mmCIF file with all atom_site columns, C-alpha atoms in Angstrom:
data_model
loop_
_atom_site.group_PDB
_atom_site.id
_atom_site.type_symbol
_atom_site.label_atom_id
_atom_site.label_alt_id
_atom_site.label_comp_id
_atom_site.label_asym_id
_atom_site.label_entity_id
_atom_site.label_seq_id
_atom_site.pdbx_PDB_ins_code
_atom_site.Cartn_x
_atom_site.Cartn_y
_atom_site.Cartn_z
_atom_site.occupancy
_atom_site.B_iso_or_equiv
_atom_site.pdbx_formal_charge
_atom_site.auth_seq_id
_atom_site.auth_comp_id
_atom_site.auth_asym_id
_atom_site.auth_atom_id
_atom_site.pdbx_PDB_model_num
ATOM 1   C CA . LYS S 1 1   ? -14.075 14.918  6.162   1.00 57.00 ? 194 LYS S CA 1
ATOM 2   C CA . ASN S 1 2   ? -11.057 12.399  5.859   1.00 74.00 ? 195 ASN S CA 1
ATOM 3   C CA . GLU S 1 3   ? -8.662  12.617  7.262   1.00 88.00 ? 196 GLU S CA 1
ATOM 4   C CA . VAL S 1 4   ? -6.387  11.963  4.794   1.00 93.00 ? 197 VAL S CA 1
ATOM 5   C CA . GLU S 1 5   ? -5.979  14.180  0.792   1.00 94.00 ? 198 GLU S CA 1
ATOM 6   C CA . GLN S 1 6   ? -4.063  13.833  -1.857  1.00 96.00 ? 199 GLN S CA 1
ATOM 7   C CA . SER S 1 7   ? -3.725  16.667  -4.273  1.00 96.00 ? 200 SER S CA 1
ATOM 8   C CA . PRO S 1 8   ? -4.633  17.139  -7.321  1.00 97.00 ? 201 PRO S CA 1
ATOM 9   C CA . GLN S 1 9   ? -5.972  13.246  -7.341  1.00 95.00 ? 202 GLN S CA 1
ATOM 10  C CA . ASN S 1 10  ? -4.419  14.384  -11.480 1.00 96.00 ? 203 ASN S CA 1
ATOM 11  C CA . LEU S 1 11  ? -1.508  15.736  -13.196 1.00 97.00 ? 204 LEU S CA 1
ATOM 12  C CA . THR S 1 12  ? -0.756  15.754  -16.921 1.00 98.00 ? 205 THR S CA 1
ATOM 13  C CA . ALA S 1 13  ? 3.236   17.143  -17.081 1.00 97.00 ? 206 ALA S CA 1
ATOM 14  C CA . GLN S 1 14  ? 5.448   17.554  -20.189 1.00 97.00 ? 207 GLN S CA 1
ATOM 15  C CA . GLU S 1 15  ? 8.843   14.709  -19.749 1.00 98.00 ? 208 GLU S CA 1
ATOM 16  C CA . GLY S 1 16  ? 11.035  17.334  -17.759 1.00 97.00 ? 209 GLY S CA 1
ATOM 17  C CA . GLU S 1 17  ? 8.362   19.081  -15.443 1.00 98.00 ? 210 GLU S CA 1
ATOM 18  C CA . PHE S 1 18  ? 9.138   19.177  -12.409 1.00 98.00 ? 211 PHE S CA 1
ATOM 19  C CA . ILE S 1 19  ? 6.051   17.642  -10.787 1.00 98.00 ? 212 ILE S CA 1
ATOM 20  C CA . THR S 1 20  ? 4.630   18.574  -7.229  1.00 98.00 ? 213 THR S CA 1
ATOM 21  C CA . ILE S 1 21  ? 1.846   15.343  -5.724  1.00 98.00 ? 214 ILE S CA 1
ATOM 22  C CA . ASN S 1 22  ? 0.858   16.668  -1.705  1.00 98.00 ? 215 ASN S CA 1
ATOM 23  C CA . CYS S 1 23  ? -0.819  15.311  0.827   1.00 98.00 ? 216 CYS S CA 1
ATOM 24  C CA . SER S 1 24  ? -2.661  17.071  4.300   1.00 97.00 ? 217 SER S CA 1
ATOM 25  C CA . TYR S 1 25  ? -3.567  14.656  7.099   1.00 96.00 ? 218 TYR S CA 1
ATOM 26  C CA . SER S 1 26  ? -5.465  16.335  9.690   1.00 94.00 ? 219 SER S CA 1
ATOM 27  C CA . VAL S 1 27  ? -4.624  12.923  11.929  1.00 90.00 ? 220 VAL S CA 1
ATOM 28  C CA . GLY S 1 28  ? -0.456  12.219  14.202  1.00 91.00 ? 221 GLY S CA 1
ATOM 29  C CA . ILE S 1 29  ? 0.886   10.082  12.723  1.00 92.00 ? 222 ILE S CA 1
ATOM 30  C CA . SER S 1 30  ? 4.059   8.594   13.500  1.00 88.00 ? 223 SER S CA 1
ATOM 31  C CA . ALA S 1 31  ? 5.290   7.912   10.423  1.00 90.00 ? 224 ALA S CA 1
ATOM 32  C CA . LEU S 1 32  ? 4.492   9.133   5.685   1.00 93.00 ? 225 LEU S CA 1
ATOM 33  C CA . HIS S 1 33  ? 5.327   6.379   3.240   1.00 93.00 ? 226 HIS S CA 1
ATOM 34  C CA . TRP S 1 34  ? 4.516   7.106   -0.241  1.00 95.00 ? 227 TRP S CA 1
ATOM 35  C CA . LEU S 1 35  ? 3.943   3.725   -2.978  1.00 95.00 ? 228 LEU S CA 1
ATOM 36  C CA . GLN S 1 36  ? 3.986   4.193   -6.493  1.00 96.00 ? 229 GLN S CA 1
ATOM 37  C CA . GLN S 1 37  ? 1.729   1.738   -8.393  1.00 94.00 ? 230 GLN S CA 1
ATOM 38  C CA . HIS S 1 38  ? 2.587   0.919   -12.360 1.00 90.00 ? 231 HIS S CA 1
ATOM 39  C CA . PRO S 1 39  ? -0.004  0.617   -15.354 1.00 83.00 ? 232 PRO S CA 1
ATOM 40  C CA . GLY S 1 40  ? 0.772   -3.294  -14.375 1.00 80.00 ? 233 GLY S CA 1
ATOM 41  C CA . GLY S 1 41  ? -0.946  -2.865  -10.869 1.00 82.00 ? 234 GLY S CA 1
ATOM 42  C CA . GLY S 1 42  ? 2.225   -3.111  -9.535  1.00 89.00 ? 235 GLY S CA 1
ATOM 43  C CA . ILE S 1 43  ? 3.203   -1.320  -5.488  1.00 91.00 ? 236 ILE S CA 1
ATOM 44  C CA . VAL S 1 44  ? 6.761   -0.013  -4.545  1.00 91.00 ? 237 VAL S CA 1
ATOM 45  C CA . SER S 1 45  ? 7.672   1.196   -1.591  1.00 90.00 ? 238 SER S CA 1
ATOM 46  C CA . LEU S 1 46  ? 9.068   5.015   -2.481  1.00 94.00 ? 239 LEU S CA 1
ATOM 47  C CA . PHE S 1 47  ? 10.202  6.861   0.992   1.00 91.00 ? 240 PHE S CA 1
ATOM 48  C CA . MET S 1 48  ? 8.792   6.211   4.429   1.00 91.00 ? 241 MET S CA 1
ATOM 49  C CA . LEU S 1 49  ? 9.523   9.738   6.957   1.00 91.00 ? 242 LEU S CA 1
ATOM 50  C CA . SER S 1 50  ? 8.684   10.409  10.118  1.00 91.00 ? 243 SER S CA 1
ATOM 51  C CA . SER S 1 51  ? 10.421  14.066  9.158   1.00 92.00 ? 244 SER S CA 1
ATOM 52  C CA . GLY S 1 52  ? 12.083  16.588  7.323   1.00 94.00 ? 245 GLY S CA 1
ATOM 53  C CA . LYS S 1 53  ? 13.520  15.523  3.654   1.00 96.00 ? 246 LYS S CA 1
ATOM 54  C CA . LYS S 1 54  ? 14.457  11.630  1.470   1.00 95.00 ? 247 LYS S CA 1
ATOM 55  C CA . LYS S 1 55  ? 16.218  11.889  -1.494  1.00 96.00 ? 248 LYS S CA 1
ATOM 56  C CA . HIS S 1 56  ? 17.026  9.289   -4.141  1.00 93.00 ? 249 HIS S CA 1
ATOM 57  C CA . GLY S 1 57  ? 18.115  10.244  -7.656  1.00 95.00 ? 250 GLY S CA 1
ATOM 58  C CA . ARG S 1 58  ? 15.100  12.572  -9.058  1.00 97.00 ? 251 ARG S CA 1
ATOM 59  C CA . LEU S 1 59  ? 12.501  11.398  -6.077  1.00 97.00 ? 252 LEU S CA 1
ATOM 60  C CA . ILE S 1 60  ? 12.642  13.685  -3.365  1.00 97.00 ? 253 ILE S CA 1
ATOM 61  C CA . ALA S 1 61  ? 10.024  13.059  0.625   1.00 97.00 ? 254 ALA S CA 1
ATOM 62  C CA . THR S 1 62  ? 9.213   16.231  2.619   1.00 97.00 ? 255 THR S CA 1
ATOM 63  C CA . ILE S 1 63  ? 7.025   16.148  5.568   1.00 97.00 ? 256 ILE S CA 1
ATOM 64  C CA . ASN S 1 64  ? 5.990   18.812  7.817   1.00 96.00 ? 257 ASN S CA 1
ATOM 65  C CA . ILE S 1 65  ? 5.220   17.579  11.220  1.00 93.00 ? 258 ILE S CA 1
ATOM 66  C CA . GLN S 1 66  ? 3.426   20.715  12.272  1.00 93.00 ? 259 GLN S CA 1
ATOM 67  C CA . GLU S 1 67  ? 1.523   21.471  9.786   1.00 95.00 ? 260 GLU S CA 1
ATOM 68  C CA . LYS S 1 68  ? 0.929   17.795  8.379   1.00 96.00 ? 261 LYS S CA 1
ATOM 69  C CA . HIS S 1 69  ? 1.868   18.063  5.063   1.00 97.00 ? 262 HIS S CA 1
ATOM 70  C CA . SER S 1 70  ? 4.329   15.951  2.631   1.00 98.00 ? 263 SER S CA 1
ATOM 71  C CA . SER S 1 71  ? 5.630   16.998  -0.372  1.00 98.00 ? 264 SER S CA 1
ATOM 72  C CA . LEU S 1 72  ? 7.024   14.411  -3.357  1.00 98.00 ? 265 LEU S CA 1
ATOM 73  C CA . HIS S 1 73  ? 8.824   15.730  -5.768  1.00 98.00 ? 266 HIS S CA 1
ATOM 74  C CA . ILE S 1 74  ? 9.839   14.737  -8.910  1.00 98.00 ? 267 ILE S CA 1
ATOM 75  C CA . THR S 1 75  ? 12.668  16.101  -10.753 1.00 97.00 ? 268 THR S CA 1
ATOM 76  C CA . ALA S 1 76  ? 12.880  16.223  -14.711 1.00 97.00 ? 269 ALA S CA 1
ATOM 77  C CA . SER S 1 77  ? 9.731   14.202  -15.134 1.00 97.00 ? 270 SER S CA 1
ATOM 78  C CA . HIS S 1 78  ? 10.352  10.798  -17.859 1.00 97.00 ? 271 HIS S CA 1
ATOM 79  C CA . PRO S 1 79  ? 7.464   9.426   -18.751 1.00 96.00 ? 272 PRO S CA 1
ATOM 80  C CA . ARG S 1 80  ? 8.189   5.994   -17.132 1.00 95.00 ? 273 ARG S CA 1
ATOM 81  C CA . ASP S 1 81  ? 7.514   8.285   -14.020 1.00 96.00 ? 274 ASP S CA 1
ATOM 82  C CA . SER S 1 82  ? 3.900   7.798   -15.464 1.00 96.00 ? 275 SER S CA 1
ATOM 83  C CA . ALA S 1 83  ? 1.605   6.049   -12.406 1.00 96.00 ? 276 ALA S CA 1
ATOM 84  C CA . VAL S 1 84  ? 0.172   7.187   -9.142  1.00 96.00 ? 277 VAL S CA 1
ATOM 85  C CA . TYR S 1 85  ? 1.076   7.602   -6.397  1.00 97.00 ? 278 TYR S CA 1
ATOM 86  C CA . ILE S 1 86  ? 0.093   7.369   -3.022  1.00 96.00 ? 279 ILE S CA 1
ATOM 87  C CA . CYS S 1 87  ? 0.450   9.200   0.284   1.00 96.00 ? 280 CYS S CA 1
ATOM 88  C CA . GLU S 1 88  ? 0.006   6.220   3.532   1.00 92.00 ? 281 GLU S CA 1
ATOM 89  C CA . LEU S 1 89  ? 0.480   7.646   7.257   1.00 92.00 ? 282 LEU S CA 1
ATOM 90  C CA . ILE S 1 90  ? 0.494   5.034   9.583   1.00 87.00 ? 283 ILE S CA 1
ATOM 91  C CA . ILE S 1 91  ? -1.729  5.780   12.391  1.00 84.00 ? 284 ILE S CA 1
ATOM 92  C CA . GLN S 1 92  ? 0.472   7.218   15.413  1.00 80.00 ? 285 GLN S CA 1
ATOM 93  C CA . GLY S 1 93  ? -0.358  4.575   19.224  1.00 70.00 ? 286 GLY S CA 1
ATOM 94  C CA . ALA S 1 94  ? -0.678  2.728   16.034  1.00 63.00 ? 287 ALA S CA 1
ATOM 95  C CA . GLN S 1 95  ? -0.618  0.112   13.199  1.00 66.00 ? 288 GLN S CA 1
ATOM 96  C CA . LYS S 1 96  ? -3.590  1.540   11.436  1.00 72.00 ? 289 LYS S CA 1
ATOM 97  C CA . LEU S 1 97  ? -2.852  2.558   7.993   1.00 80.00 ? 290 LEU S CA 1
ATOM 98  C CA . VAL S 1 98  ? -4.459  5.307   6.832   1.00 86.00 ? 291 VAL S CA 1
ATOM 99  C CA . PHE S 1 99  ? -4.086  5.512   3.021   1.00 90.00 ? 292 PHE S CA 1
ATOM 100 C CA . GLY S 1 100 ? -4.748  8.690   0.168   1.00 92.00 ? 293 GLY S CA 1
ATOM 101 C CA . GLN S 1 101 ? -6.962  7.866   -3.563  1.00 92.00 ? 294 GLN S CA 1
ATOM 102 C CA . GLY S 1 102 ? -3.998  8.148   -5.494  1.00 94.00 ? 295 GLY S CA 1
ATOM 103 C CA . THR S 1 103 ? -2.437  10.624  -7.300  1.00 96.00 ? 296 THR S CA 1
ATOM 104 C CA . ARG S 1 104 ? -2.364  9.686   -11.095 1.00 96.00 ? 297 ARG S CA 1
ATOM 105 C CA . LEU S 1 105 ? 0.882   10.995  -12.530 1.00 97.00 ? 298 LEU S CA 1
ATOM 106 C CA . THR S 1 106 ? 0.733   11.344  -17.153 1.00 97.00 ? 299 THR S CA 1
ATOM 107 C CA . ILE S 1 107 ? 3.962   12.703  -18.408 1.00 97.00 ? 300 ILE S CA 1
ATOM 108 C CA . ASN S 1 108 ? 3.801   12.827  -22.270 1.00 97.00 ? 301 ASN S CA 1
ATOM 109 C CA . PRO S 1 109 ? 6.625   12.769  -23.564 1.00 95.00 ? 302 PRO S CA 1
ATOM 110 C CA . GLU J 2 1   ? 16.254  -11.605 -4.319  1.00 79.00 ? 117 GLU J CA 1
ATOM 111 C CA . ALA J 2 2   ? 14.569  -9.859  -1.057  1.00 79.00 ? 118 ALA J CA 1
ATOM 112 C CA . GLN J 2 3   ? 10.105  -10.165 -2.045  1.00 91.00 ? 119 GLN J CA 1
ATOM 113 C CA . VAL J 2 4   ? 7.009   -10.649 -1.090  1.00 95.00 ? 120 VAL J CA 1
ATOM 114 C CA . THR J 2 5   ? 5.394   -13.864 -2.966  1.00 96.00 ? 121 THR J CA 1
ATOM 115 C CA . GLN J 2 6   ? 1.631   -13.605 -3.196  1.00 96.00 ? 122 GLN J CA 1
ATOM 116 C CA . ASN J 2 7   ? 0.037   -17.122 -5.115  1.00 96.00 ? 123 ASN J CA 1
ATOM 117 C CA . PRO J 2 8   ? -2.599  -16.957 -6.749  1.00 96.00 ? 124 PRO J CA 1
ATOM 118 C CA . ARG J 2 9   ? -2.553  -14.005 -9.374  1.00 94.00 ? 125 ARG J CA 1
ATOM 119 C CA . TYR J 2 10  ? -5.532  -14.575 -10.624 1.00 95.00 ? 126 TYR J CA 1
ATOM 120 C CA . LEU J 2 11  ? -8.359  -16.683 -9.607  1.00 96.00 ? 127 LEU J CA 1
ATOM 121 C CA . ILE J 2 12  ? -11.511 -16.845 -10.071 1.00 96.00 ? 128 ILE J CA 1
ATOM 122 C CA . THR J 2 13  ? -14.573 -18.546 -7.444  1.00 96.00 ? 129 THR J CA 1
ATOM 123 C CA . VAL J 2 14  ? -17.589 -19.230 -6.897  1.00 96.00 ? 130 VAL J CA 1
ATOM 124 C CA . THR J 2 15  ? -19.545 -17.328 -3.863  1.00 97.00 ? 131 THR J CA 1
ATOM 125 C CA . GLY J 2 16  ? -18.875 -19.860 -0.916  1.00 97.00 ? 132 GLY J CA 1
ATOM 126 C CA . LYS J 2 17  ? -15.886 -21.386 -2.140  1.00 97.00 ? 133 LYS J CA 1
ATOM 127 C CA . LYS J 2 18  ? -12.650 -21.150 0.864   1.00 97.00 ? 134 LYS J CA 1
ATOM 128 C CA . LEU J 2 19  ? -10.718 -20.573 -0.741  1.00 97.00 ? 135 LEU J CA 1
ATOM 129 C CA . THR J 2 20  ? -6.583  -19.301 0.267   1.00 98.00 ? 136 THR J CA 1
ATOM 130 C CA . VAL J 2 21  ? -3.953  -16.436 -0.596  1.00 98.00 ? 137 VAL J CA 1
ATOM 131 C CA . THR J 2 22  ? -0.799  -16.981 0.095   1.00 98.00 ? 138 THR J CA 1
ATOM 132 C CA . CYS J 2 23  ? 1.919   -14.429 0.617   1.00 98.00 ? 139 CYS J CA 1
ATOM 133 C CA . SER J 2 24  ? 5.197   -15.495 1.479   1.00 97.00 ? 140 SER J CA 1
ATOM 134 C CA . GLN J 2 25  ? 7.938   -13.068 2.205   1.00 96.00 ? 141 GLN J CA 1
ATOM 135 C CA . ASN J 2 26  ? 12.035  -14.433 2.670   1.00 94.00 ? 142 ASN J CA 1
ATOM 136 C CA . MET J 2 27  ? 13.611  -11.314 4.547   1.00 92.00 ? 143 MET J CA 1
ATOM 137 C CA . ASN J 2 28  ? 12.616  -11.790 8.278   1.00 91.00 ? 144 ASN J CA 1
ATOM 138 C CA . HIS J 2 29  ? 10.494  -9.338  8.159   1.00 92.00 ? 145 HIS J CA 1
ATOM 139 C CA . GLU J 2 30  ? 8.232   -8.493  11.428  1.00 91.00 ? 146 GLU J CA 1
ATOM 140 C CA . TYR J 2 31  ? 5.642   -6.445  10.338  1.00 91.00 ? 147 TYR J CA 1
ATOM 141 C CA . MET J 2 32  ? 3.005   -7.494  7.718   1.00 94.00 ? 148 MET J CA 1
ATOM 142 C CA . SER J 2 33  ? -0.298  -7.397  5.447   1.00 94.00 ? 149 SER J CA 1
ATOM 143 C CA . TRP J 2 34  ? -3.217  -7.259  3.761   1.00 96.00 ? 150 TRP J CA 1
ATOM 144 C CA . TYR J 2 35  ? -4.783  -4.779  1.707   1.00 95.00 ? 151 TYR J CA 1
ATOM 145 C CA . ARG J 2 36  ? -7.254  -4.277  -0.358  1.00 96.00 ? 152 ARG J CA 1
ATOM 146 C CA . GLN J 2 37  ? -7.991  -2.639  -3.457  1.00 94.00 ? 153 GLN J CA 1
ATOM 147 C CA . ASP J 2 38  ? -10.772 -1.516  -5.303  1.00 93.00 ? 154 ASP J CA 1
ATOM 148 C CA . PRO J 2 39  ? -12.115 1.782   -7.975  1.00 87.00 ? 155 PRO J CA 1
ATOM 149 C CA . GLY J 2 40  ? -12.707 4.031   -6.176  1.00 83.00 ? 156 GLY J CA 1
ATOM 150 C CA . LEU J 2 41  ? -11.772 3.650   -2.655  1.00 87.00 ? 157 LEU J CA 1
ATOM 151 C CA . GLY J 2 42  ? -8.616  3.013   -3.371  1.00 87.00 ? 158 GLY J CA 1
ATOM 152 C CA . LEU J 2 43  ? -6.229  0.915   -0.858  1.00 91.00 ? 159 LEU J CA 1
ATOM 153 C CA . ARG J 2 44  ? -7.531  -0.034  2.760   1.00 92.00 ? 160 ARG J CA 1
ATOM 154 C CA . GLN J 2 45  ? -6.511  -2.563  5.191   1.00 92.00 ? 161 GLN J CA 1
ATOM 155 C CA . ILE J 2 46  ? -7.230  -5.566  5.975   1.00 96.00 ? 162 ILE J CA 1
ATOM 156 C CA . TYR J 2 47  ? -5.493  -7.250  8.571   1.00 95.00 ? 163 TYR J CA 1
ATOM 157 C CA . TYR J 2 48  ? -1.831  -6.965  9.294   1.00 93.00 ? 164 TYR J CA 1
ATOM 158 C CA . SER J 2 49  ? 0.713   -9.552  12.497  1.00 94.00 ? 165 SER J CA 1
ATOM 159 C CA . MET J 2 50  ? 3.065   -7.391  14.165  1.00 89.00 ? 166 MET J CA 1
ATOM 160 C CA . ASN J 2 51  ? 5.149   -10.779 14.103  1.00 91.00 ? 167 ASN J CA 1
ATOM 161 C CA . VAL J 2 52  ? 4.433   -14.569 14.546  1.00 94.00 ? 168 VAL J CA 1
ATOM 162 C CA . GLU J 2 53  ? 1.101   -15.357 16.599  1.00 93.00 ? 169 GLU J CA 1
ATOM 163 C CA . VAL J 2 54  ? -0.075  -11.267 16.908  1.00 92.00 ? 170 VAL J CA 1
ATOM 164 C CA . THR J 2 55  ? -2.510  -10.428 13.789  1.00 95.00 ? 171 THR J CA 1
ATOM 165 C CA . ASP J 2 56  ? -5.203  -7.210  14.274  1.00 92.00 ? 172 ASP J CA 1
ATOM 166 C CA . LYS J 2 57  ? -7.496  -6.160  12.368  1.00 92.00 ? 173 LYS J CA 1
ATOM 167 C CA . GLY J 2 58  ? -7.142  -4.016  9.795   1.00 91.00 ? 174 GLY J CA 1
ATOM 168 C CA . ASP J 2 59  ? -9.901  -0.905  8.268   1.00 88.00 ? 175 ASP J CA 1
ATOM 169 C CA . VAL J 2 60  ? -11.518 -4.024  6.712   1.00 94.00 ? 176 VAL J CA 1
ATOM 170 C CA . PRO J 2 61  ? -11.713 -7.209  7.936   1.00 96.00 ? 177 PRO J CA 1
ATOM 171 C CA . GLU J 2 62  ? -15.493 -8.877  8.102   1.00 97.00 ? 178 GLU J CA 1
ATOM 172 C CA . GLY J 2 63  ? -15.533 -11.805 5.778   1.00 97.00 ? 179 GLY J CA 1
ATOM 173 C CA . TYR J 2 64  ? -11.859 -12.473 6.067   1.00 98.00 ? 180 TYR J CA 1
ATOM 174 C CA . LYS J 2 65  ? -9.274  -14.343 8.416   1.00 98.00 ? 181 LYS J CA 1
ATOM 175 C CA . VAL J 2 66  ? -5.919  -14.167 8.953   1.00 98.00 ? 182 VAL J CA 1
ATOM 176 C CA . SER J 2 67  ? -2.937  -15.812 10.648  1.00 96.00 ? 183 SER J CA 1
ATOM 177 C CA . ARG J 2 68  ? 0.300   -15.954 11.500  1.00 97.00 ? 184 ARG J CA 1
ATOM 178 C CA . LYS J 2 69  ? 2.334   -19.097 12.481  1.00 97.00 ? 185 LYS J CA 1
ATOM 179 C CA . GLU J 2 70  ? 6.000   -18.681 11.348  1.00 96.00 ? 186 GLU J CA 1
ATOM 180 C CA . LYS J 2 71  ? 7.346   -15.431 10.235  1.00 95.00 ? 187 LYS J CA 1
ATOM 181 C CA . ARG J 2 72  ? 7.072   -15.849 6.541   1.00 96.00 ? 188 ARG J CA 1
ATOM 182 C CA . ASN J 2 73  ? 3.703   -16.777 5.763   1.00 97.00 ? 189 ASN J CA 1
ATOM 183 C CA . PHE J 2 74  ? 0.683   -14.784 5.938   1.00 98.00 ? 190 PHE J CA 1
ATOM 184 C CA . PRO J 2 75  ? -2.022  -16.105 4.616   1.00 98.00 ? 191 PRO J CA 1
ATOM 185 C CA . LEU J 2 76  ? -4.921  -14.634 4.089   1.00 98.00 ? 192 LEU J CA 1
ATOM 186 C CA . ILE J 2 77  ? -8.783  -16.561 4.255   1.00 98.00 ? 193 ILE J CA 1
ATOM 187 C CA . LEU J 2 78  ? -12.305 -16.724 2.365   1.00 97.00 ? 194 LEU J CA 1
ATOM 188 C CA . GLU J 2 79  ? -14.322 -18.580 3.990   1.00 95.00 ? 195 GLU J CA 1
ATOM 189 C CA . SER J 2 80  ? -17.340 -18.159 2.531   1.00 97.00 ? 196 SER J CA 1
ATOM 190 C CA . PRO J 2 81  ? -16.125 -15.567 -0.670  1.00 97.00 ? 197 PRO J CA 1
ATOM 191 C CA . SER J 2 82  ? -18.929 -13.207 -2.079  1.00 97.00 ? 198 SER J CA 1
ATOM 192 C CA . PRO J 2 83  ? -19.085 -10.859 -5.176  1.00 97.00 ? 199 PRO J CA 1
ATOM 193 C CA . ASN J 2 84  ? -18.508 -8.339  -2.479  1.00 96.00 ? 200 ASN J CA 1
ATOM 194 C CA . GLN J 2 85  ? -14.382 -9.558  -2.202  1.00 98.00 ? 201 GLN J CA 1
ATOM 195 C CA . THR J 2 86  ? -13.834 -9.008  -6.036  1.00 97.00 ? 202 THR J CA 1
ATOM 196 C CA . SER J 2 87  ? -10.309 -6.809  -5.781  1.00 97.00 ? 203 SER J CA 1
ATOM 197 C CA . LEU J 2 88  ? -7.289  -6.760  -6.414  1.00 96.00 ? 204 LEU J CA 1
ATOM 198 C CA . TYR J 2 89  ? -5.257  -8.043  -3.198  1.00 97.00 ? 205 TYR J CA 1
ATOM 199 C CA . PHE J 2 90  ? -1.762  -7.440  -1.675  1.00 96.00 ? 206 PHE J CA 1
ATOM 200 C CA . CYS J 2 91  ? 0.062   -8.675  1.035   1.00 96.00 ? 207 CYS J CA 1
ATOM 201 C CA . ALA J 2 92  ? 3.426   -6.449  1.913   1.00 94.00 ? 208 ALA J CA 1
ATOM 202 C CA . SER J 2 93  ? 5.840   -6.506  5.129   1.00 93.00 ? 209 SER J CA 1
ATOM 203 C CA . TRP J 2 94  ? 8.436   -4.576  7.001   1.00 87.00 ? 210 TRP J CA 1
ATOM 204 C CA . THR J 2 95  ? 10.847  -4.388  9.139   1.00 79.00 ? 211 THR J CA 1
ATOM 205 C CA . GLY J 2 96  ? 9.153   -1.027  11.194  1.00 70.00 ? 212 GLY J CA 1
ATOM 206 C CA . THR J 2 97  ? 12.261  0.943   9.973   1.00 70.00 ? 213 THR J CA 1
ATOM 207 C CA . ASP J 2 98  ? 12.549  1.482   5.841   1.00 71.00 ? 214 ASP J CA 1
ATOM 208 C CA . GLY J 2 99  ? 9.197   1.210   3.312   1.00 73.00 ? 215 GLY J CA 1
ATOM 209 C CA . TYR J 2 100 ? 6.837   -1.869  3.112   1.00 83.00 ? 216 TYR J CA 1
ATOM 210 C CA . THR J 2 101 ? 7.738   -4.901  -0.003  1.00 90.00 ? 217 THR J CA 1
ATOM 211 C CA . PHE J 2 102 ? 3.897   -5.336  -1.963  1.00 92.00 ? 218 PHE J CA 1
ATOM 212 C CA . GLY J 2 103 ? 3.704   -8.782  -3.361  1.00 94.00 ? 219 GLY J CA 1
ATOM 213 C CA . SER J 2 104 ? 2.883   -8.537  -6.585  1.00 93.00 ? 220 SER J CA 1
ATOM 214 C CA . GLY J 2 105 ? -1.580  -8.587  -6.221  1.00 95.00 ? 221 GLY J CA 1
ATOM 215 C CA . THR J 2 106 ? -3.849  -11.318 -6.669  1.00 96.00 ? 222 THR J CA 1
ATOM 216 C CA . ARG J 2 107 ? -6.976  -10.342 -8.505  1.00 95.00 ? 223 ARG J CA 1
ATOM 217 C CA . LEU J 2 108 ? -9.635  -11.961 -7.396  1.00 97.00 ? 224 LEU J CA 1
ATOM 218 C CA . THR J 2 109 ? -13.360 -12.389 -8.938  1.00 97.00 ? 225 THR J CA 1
ATOM 219 C CA . VAL J 2 110 ? -15.979 -14.225 -7.165  1.00 97.00 ? 226 VAL J CA 1
ATOM 220 C CA . VAL J 2 111 ? -19.505 -15.068 -8.289  1.00 96.00 ? 227 VAL J CA 1
#
């Protein structure tokens, strides 16, 4: 069983829709990190969470440590949000990292 | 501008010819890390460093070496590259609290 599972693997939506990407995990973590990888390949760090919720512009990330689950939400989605979103776990007690397989998001105009 | 600089961006080399991919950060971050990204396998951590002279293995360290002689630099060394090391490589640095800063990536092809 994978330590981390992202869903969905692929998501296509229309501009303006509310987007949710999920990350479930089975190990103890000290933090969870959401990354965005653009079609050109560059990776941007979006959020690092150890509890609760963070918001930056139209992006919101939440984490429930007890349920071992995190969500990334995008409000009023836009074609420029099209990217692969990756969930990364920082394993508790170590600096070992585990990555989800990514969610490929396509927002159509 | 705060950044992580990787060089080269693209590299084609032959099996067995030693190479180094450089990574430098200007943010005084203590933590630095190398990843490789392969289709169907996603991102995987190769090595990381918590501080100068402190390095440790990630998930896929075989065939790689690193060094951290100074805080800003964390080079990735392939002593004898093989075709299975053809990949997209990323370096990143981190404060330990906020998010990481990633380099632009190095696309390596070993023929």
